[in-house]
PDB file of C-alpha atoms in Angstrom:
ATOM      1  CA  MET X   1     137.670 112.174  89.629  1.00  0.00           C
ATOM      2  CA  PRO X   2     140.845 110.496  87.639  1.00  0.00           C
ATOM      3  CA  ARG X   3     139.908 107.018  86.746  1.00  0.00           C
ATOM      4  CA  ILE X   4     135.901 108.627  85.657  1.00  0.00           C
ATOM      5  CA  LYS X   5     137.634 111.071  83.361  1.00  0.00           C
ATOM      6  CA  ALA X   6     139.190 107.913  81.908  1.00  0.00           C
ATOM      7  CA  LEU X   7     136.482 105.838  81.939  1.00  0.00           C
ATOM      8  CA  THR X   8     134.319 108.380  80.235  1.00  0.00           C
ATOM      9  CA  THR X   9     136.235 110.238  77.891  1.00  0.00           C
ATOM     10  CA  GLY X  10     138.865 107.492  77.164  1.00  0.00           C
ATOM     11  CA  SER X  11     141.930 109.636  77.432  1.00  0.00           C
ATOM     12  CA  ILE X  12     144.781 109.960  80.691  1.00  0.00           C
ATOM     13  CA  PRO X  13     143.731 112.615  82.817  1.00  0.00           C
ATOM     14  CA  SER X  14     146.274 114.705  84.113  1.00  0.00           C
ATOM     15  CA  PHE X  15     148.260 115.433  86.848  1.00  0.00           C
ATOM     16  CA  LEU X  16     146.253 118.021  87.869  1.00  0.00           C
ATOM     17  CA  ASP X  17     143.247 116.317  87.221  1.00  0.00           C
ATOM     18  CA  VAL X  18     144.391 113.989  90.452  1.00  0.00           C
ATOM     19  CA  ILE X  19     145.524 116.933  92.244  1.00  0.00           C
ATOM     20  CA  LEU X  20     142.020 118.597  92.149  1.00  0.00           C
ATOM     21  CA  ASN X  21     140.516 115.462  92.678  1.00  0.00           C
ATOM     22  CA  PHE X  22     141.261 115.947  96.647  1.00  0.00           C
ATOM     23  CA  ALA X  23     139.448 119.785  96.383  1.00  0.00           C
ATOM     24  CA  GLU X  24     135.741 118.835  97.115  1.00  0.00           C
ATOM     25  CA  SER X  25     134.528 122.183  95.882  1.00  0.00           C
ATOM     26  CA  ASP X  26     136.674 122.486  93.161  1.00  0.00           C
ATOM     27  CA  THR X  27     134.016 123.307  89.935  1.00  0.00           C
ATOM     28  CA  THR X  28     136.389 123.387  87.159  1.00  0.00           C
ATOM     29  CA  SER X  29     137.476 120.261  85.982  1.00  0.00           C
ATOM     30  CA  THR X  30     133.988 119.698  84.485  1.00  0.00           C
ATOM     31  CA  LEU X  31     133.258 117.365  81.412  1.00  0.00           C
ATOM     32  CA  ALA X  32     130.240 118.459  80.794  1.00  0.00           C
ATOM     33  CA  GLU X  33     131.341 119.949  77.121  1.00  0.00           C
ATOM     34  CA  GLN X  34     133.920 117.430  76.143  1.00  0.00           C
ATOM     35  CA  ASP X  35     133.127 114.286  73.319  1.00  0.00           C
ATOM     36  CA  THR X  36     131.824 111.454  76.136  1.00  0.00           C
ATOM     37  CA  TRP X  37     129.766 108.238  75.693  1.00  0.00           C
ATOM     38  CA  LEU X  38     127.582 110.362  78.110  1.00  0.00           C
ATOM     39  CA  ALA X  39     127.263 112.681  75.979  1.00  0.00           C
ATOM     40  CA  GLN X  40     126.568 110.273  73.140  1.00  0.00           C
ATOM     41  CA  MET X  41     124.103 107.963  74.990  1.00  0.00           C
ATOM     42  CA  ARG X  42     121.273 111.581  75.872  1.00  0.00           C
ATOM     43  CA  ALA X  43     121.748 112.602  72.154  1.00  0.00           C
ATOM     44  CA  LYS X  44     120.034 108.935  71.618  1.00  0.00           C
ATOM     45  CA  ARG X  45     115.988 108.753  72.149  1.00  0.00           C
ATOM     46  CA  PRO X  46     114.605 108.911  75.095  1.00  0.00           C
ATOM     47  CA  GLY X  47     118.049 110.588  75.834  1.00  0.00           C
ATOM     48  CA  LYS X  48     118.036 110.406  79.191  1.00  0.00           C
ATOM     49  CA  LEU X  49     120.482 109.197  82.065  1.00  0.00           C
ATOM     50  CA  ILE X  50     120.123 109.158  85.654  1.00  0.00           C
ATOM     51  CA  MET X  51     123.135 108.445  87.847  1.00  0.00           C
ATOM     52  CA  TYR X  52     122.985 106.960  91.695  1.00  0.00           C
ATOM     53  CA  GLY X  53     125.812 107.027  93.503  1.00  0.00           C
ATOM     54  CA  ASP X  54     129.262 108.991  94.160  1.00  0.00           C
ATOM     55  CA  ASP X  55     128.975 113.020  93.573  1.00  0.00           C
ATOM     56  CA  THR X  56     131.699 113.020  91.704  1.00  0.00           C
ATOM     57  CA  TRP X  57     129.889 111.944  88.617  1.00  0.00           C
ATOM     58  CA  LEU X  58     127.543 115.058  88.980  1.00  0.00           C
ATOM     59  CA  LYS X  59     130.595 117.768  88.822  1.00  0.00           C
ATOM     60  CA  LEU X  60     131.979 116.102  86.216  1.00  0.00           C
ATOM     61  CA  PHE X  61     128.653 116.132  84.842  1.00  0.00           C
ATOM     62  CA  PRO X  62     126.569 119.308  85.556  1.00  0.00           C
ATOM     63  CA  ASP X  63     123.180 119.057  84.480  1.00  0.00           C
ATOM     64  CA  MET X  64     124.145 115.697  82.707  1.00  0.00           C
ATOM     65  CA  PHE X  65     121.311 113.282  84.425  1.00  0.00           C
ATOM     66  CA  SER X  66     117.852 113.506  84.446  1.00  0.00           C
ATOM     67  CA  ARG X  67     117.425 111.956  87.922  1.00  0.00           C
ATOM     68  CA  ALA X  68     120.680 111.401  90.585  1.00  0.00           C
ATOM     69  CA  ASP X  69     121.493 111.246  93.995  1.00  0.00           C
ATOM     70  CA  GLY X  70     124.708 111.770  94.600  1.00  0.00           C
ATOM     71  CA  THR X  71     126.313 110.393  97.630  1.00  0.00           C
ATOM     72  CA  SER X  72     130.134 112.382  98.925  1.00  0.00           C
ATOM     73  CA  SER X  73     132.718 110.269  98.746  1.00  0.00           C
ATOM     74  CA  PHE X  74     133.942 111.430 101.756  1.00  0.00           C
ATOM     75  CA  PHE X  75     130.389 109.517 103.490  1.00  0.00           C
ATOM     76  CA  VAL X  76     132.891 106.422 103.298  1.00  0.00           C
ATOM     77  CA  SER X  77     135.092 107.242 106.370  1.00  0.00           C
ATOM     78  CA  ILE X  78     134.961 106.690 110.220  1.00  0.00           C
ATOM     79  CA  SER X  79     131.769 105.885 111.758  1.00  0.00           C
ATOM     80  CA  ALA X  80     131.254 108.276 114.926  1.00  0.00           C
ATOM     81  CA  GLU X  81     129.015 105.676 116.517  1.00  0.00           C
ATOM     82  CA  VAL X  82     130.248 102.311 115.471  1.00  0.00           C
ATOM     83  CA  LYS X  83     134.020 102.817 115.213  1.00  0.00           C
ATOM     84  CA  CYS X  84     134.128 100.933 111.986  1.00  0.00           C
ATOM     85  CA  GLN X  85     134.275 101.934 108.049  1.00  0.00           C
ATOM     86  CA  ASP X  86     130.362 101.502 106.775  1.00  0.00           C
ATOM     87  CA  PHE X  87     131.140 100.509 103.487  1.00  0.00           C
ATOM     88  CA  THR X  88     127.025  99.963 102.768  1.00  0.00           C
ATOM     89  CA  GLU X  89     125.117 102.496 104.026  1.00  0.00           C
ATOM     90  CA  VAL X  90     126.210 104.400 100.878  1.00  0.00           C
ATOM     91  CA  ASP X  91     125.685 101.257  98.843  1.00  0.00           C
ATOM     92  CA  ASN X  92     121.907 101.520 100.258  1.00  0.00           C
ATOM     93  CA  ASN X  93     121.403 104.855  98.835  1.00  0.00           C
ATOM     94  CA  VAL X  94     121.862 103.514  95.808  1.00  0.00           C
ATOM     95  CA  THR X  95     120.147 100.342  95.426  1.00  0.00           C
ATOM     96  CA  ARG X  96     117.270 101.637  96.896  1.00  0.00           C
ATOM     97  CA  HIS X  97     116.793 103.782  93.873  1.00  0.00           C
ATOM     98  CA  VAL X  98     116.672 100.707  91.187  1.00  0.00           C
ATOM     99  CA  PRO X  99     113.144  99.419  91.584  1.00  0.00           C
ATOM    100  CA  GLY X 100     111.918 102.191  91.166  1.00  0.00           C
ATOM    101  CA  GLU X 101     114.042 103.021  88.238  1.00  0.00           C
ATOM    102  CA  LEU X 102     113.725  99.385  86.511  1.00  0.00           C
ATOM    103  CA  ARG X 103     109.672 100.356  86.367  1.00  0.00           C
ATOM    104  CA  ARG X 104     110.023 103.452  84.546  1.00  0.00           C
ATOM    105  CA  LYS X 105     110.936 103.588  80.884  1.00  0.00           C
ATOM    106  CA  ASP X 106     111.615 107.299  80.931  1.00  0.00           C
ATOM    107  CA  TRP X 107     115.511 106.295  80.476  1.00  0.00           C
ATOM    108  CA  ASN X 108     118.391 105.047  78.566  1.00  0.00           C
ATOM    109  CA  THR X 109     121.093 104.598  80.007  1.00  0.00           C
ATOM    110  CA  MET X 110     121.763 104.442  84.010  1.00  0.00           C
ATOM    111  CA  ILE X 111     125.261 104.468  86.120  1.00  0.00           C
ATOM    112  CA  MET X 112     125.416 102.769  89.883  1.00  0.00           C
ATOM    113  CA  HIS X 113     128.502 103.667  91.852  1.00  0.00           C
ATOM    114  CA  PHE X 114     129.015 102.005  94.739  1.00  0.00           C
ATOM    115  CA  LEU X 115     131.102 103.851  96.623  1.00  0.00           C
ATOM    116  CA  GLY X 116     131.332 100.866  99.807  1.00  0.00           C
ATOM    117  CA  LEU X 117     131.672  98.495  96.944  1.00  0.00           C
ATOM    118  CA  ASP X 118     134.841 100.863  95.318  1.00  0.00           C
ATOM    119  CA  HIS X 119     135.916 101.678  99.180  1.00  0.00           C
ATOM    120  CA  ILE X 120     136.674  98.012  99.763  1.00  0.00           C
ATOM    121  CA  GLY X 121     138.731  97.842  96.668  1.00  0.00           C
ATOM    122  CA  HIS X 122     141.220 100.940  97.458  1.00  0.00           C
ATOM    123  CA  LYS X 123     141.470  99.464 101.189  1.00  0.00           C
ATOM    124  CA  ALA X 124     141.764  95.870 100.708  1.00  0.00           C
ATOM    125  CA  GLY X 125     143.328  95.503  97.587  1.00  0.00           C
ATOM    126  CA  PRO X 126     144.436  93.084  95.043  1.00  0.00           C
ATOM    127  CA  GLN X 127     144.371  89.288  96.378  1.00  0.00           C
ATOM    128  CA  ARG X 128     147.914  87.480  96.226  1.00  0.00           C
TER     129      ARG X 128
END
């Protein structure tokens, strides 16, 4: 959540934002009323935003997206069947929407937050 806040508002997240990042049920951290590039894109015509991926976007920006399919970031975890981390299934949830959305002409902004790719970056870190 802190990185999404920084990315959308241009502001530095507070320590409280980092703590609330772990509260899955927290709804006090919404950015719906703040000046963000999302609000600016929504104000343009056609002004429809769509989002697929990390459901943190839906918590931070309730009622901002015309269409969305969020996936919990905690879904990318140890799989009981395979006993390994699943980096692809959550990203398939994002990409399955792309062909249909590219055929539609009623939106002006599409956000795709690939959780698997995001988690690989956190797990593997930068190469040295």
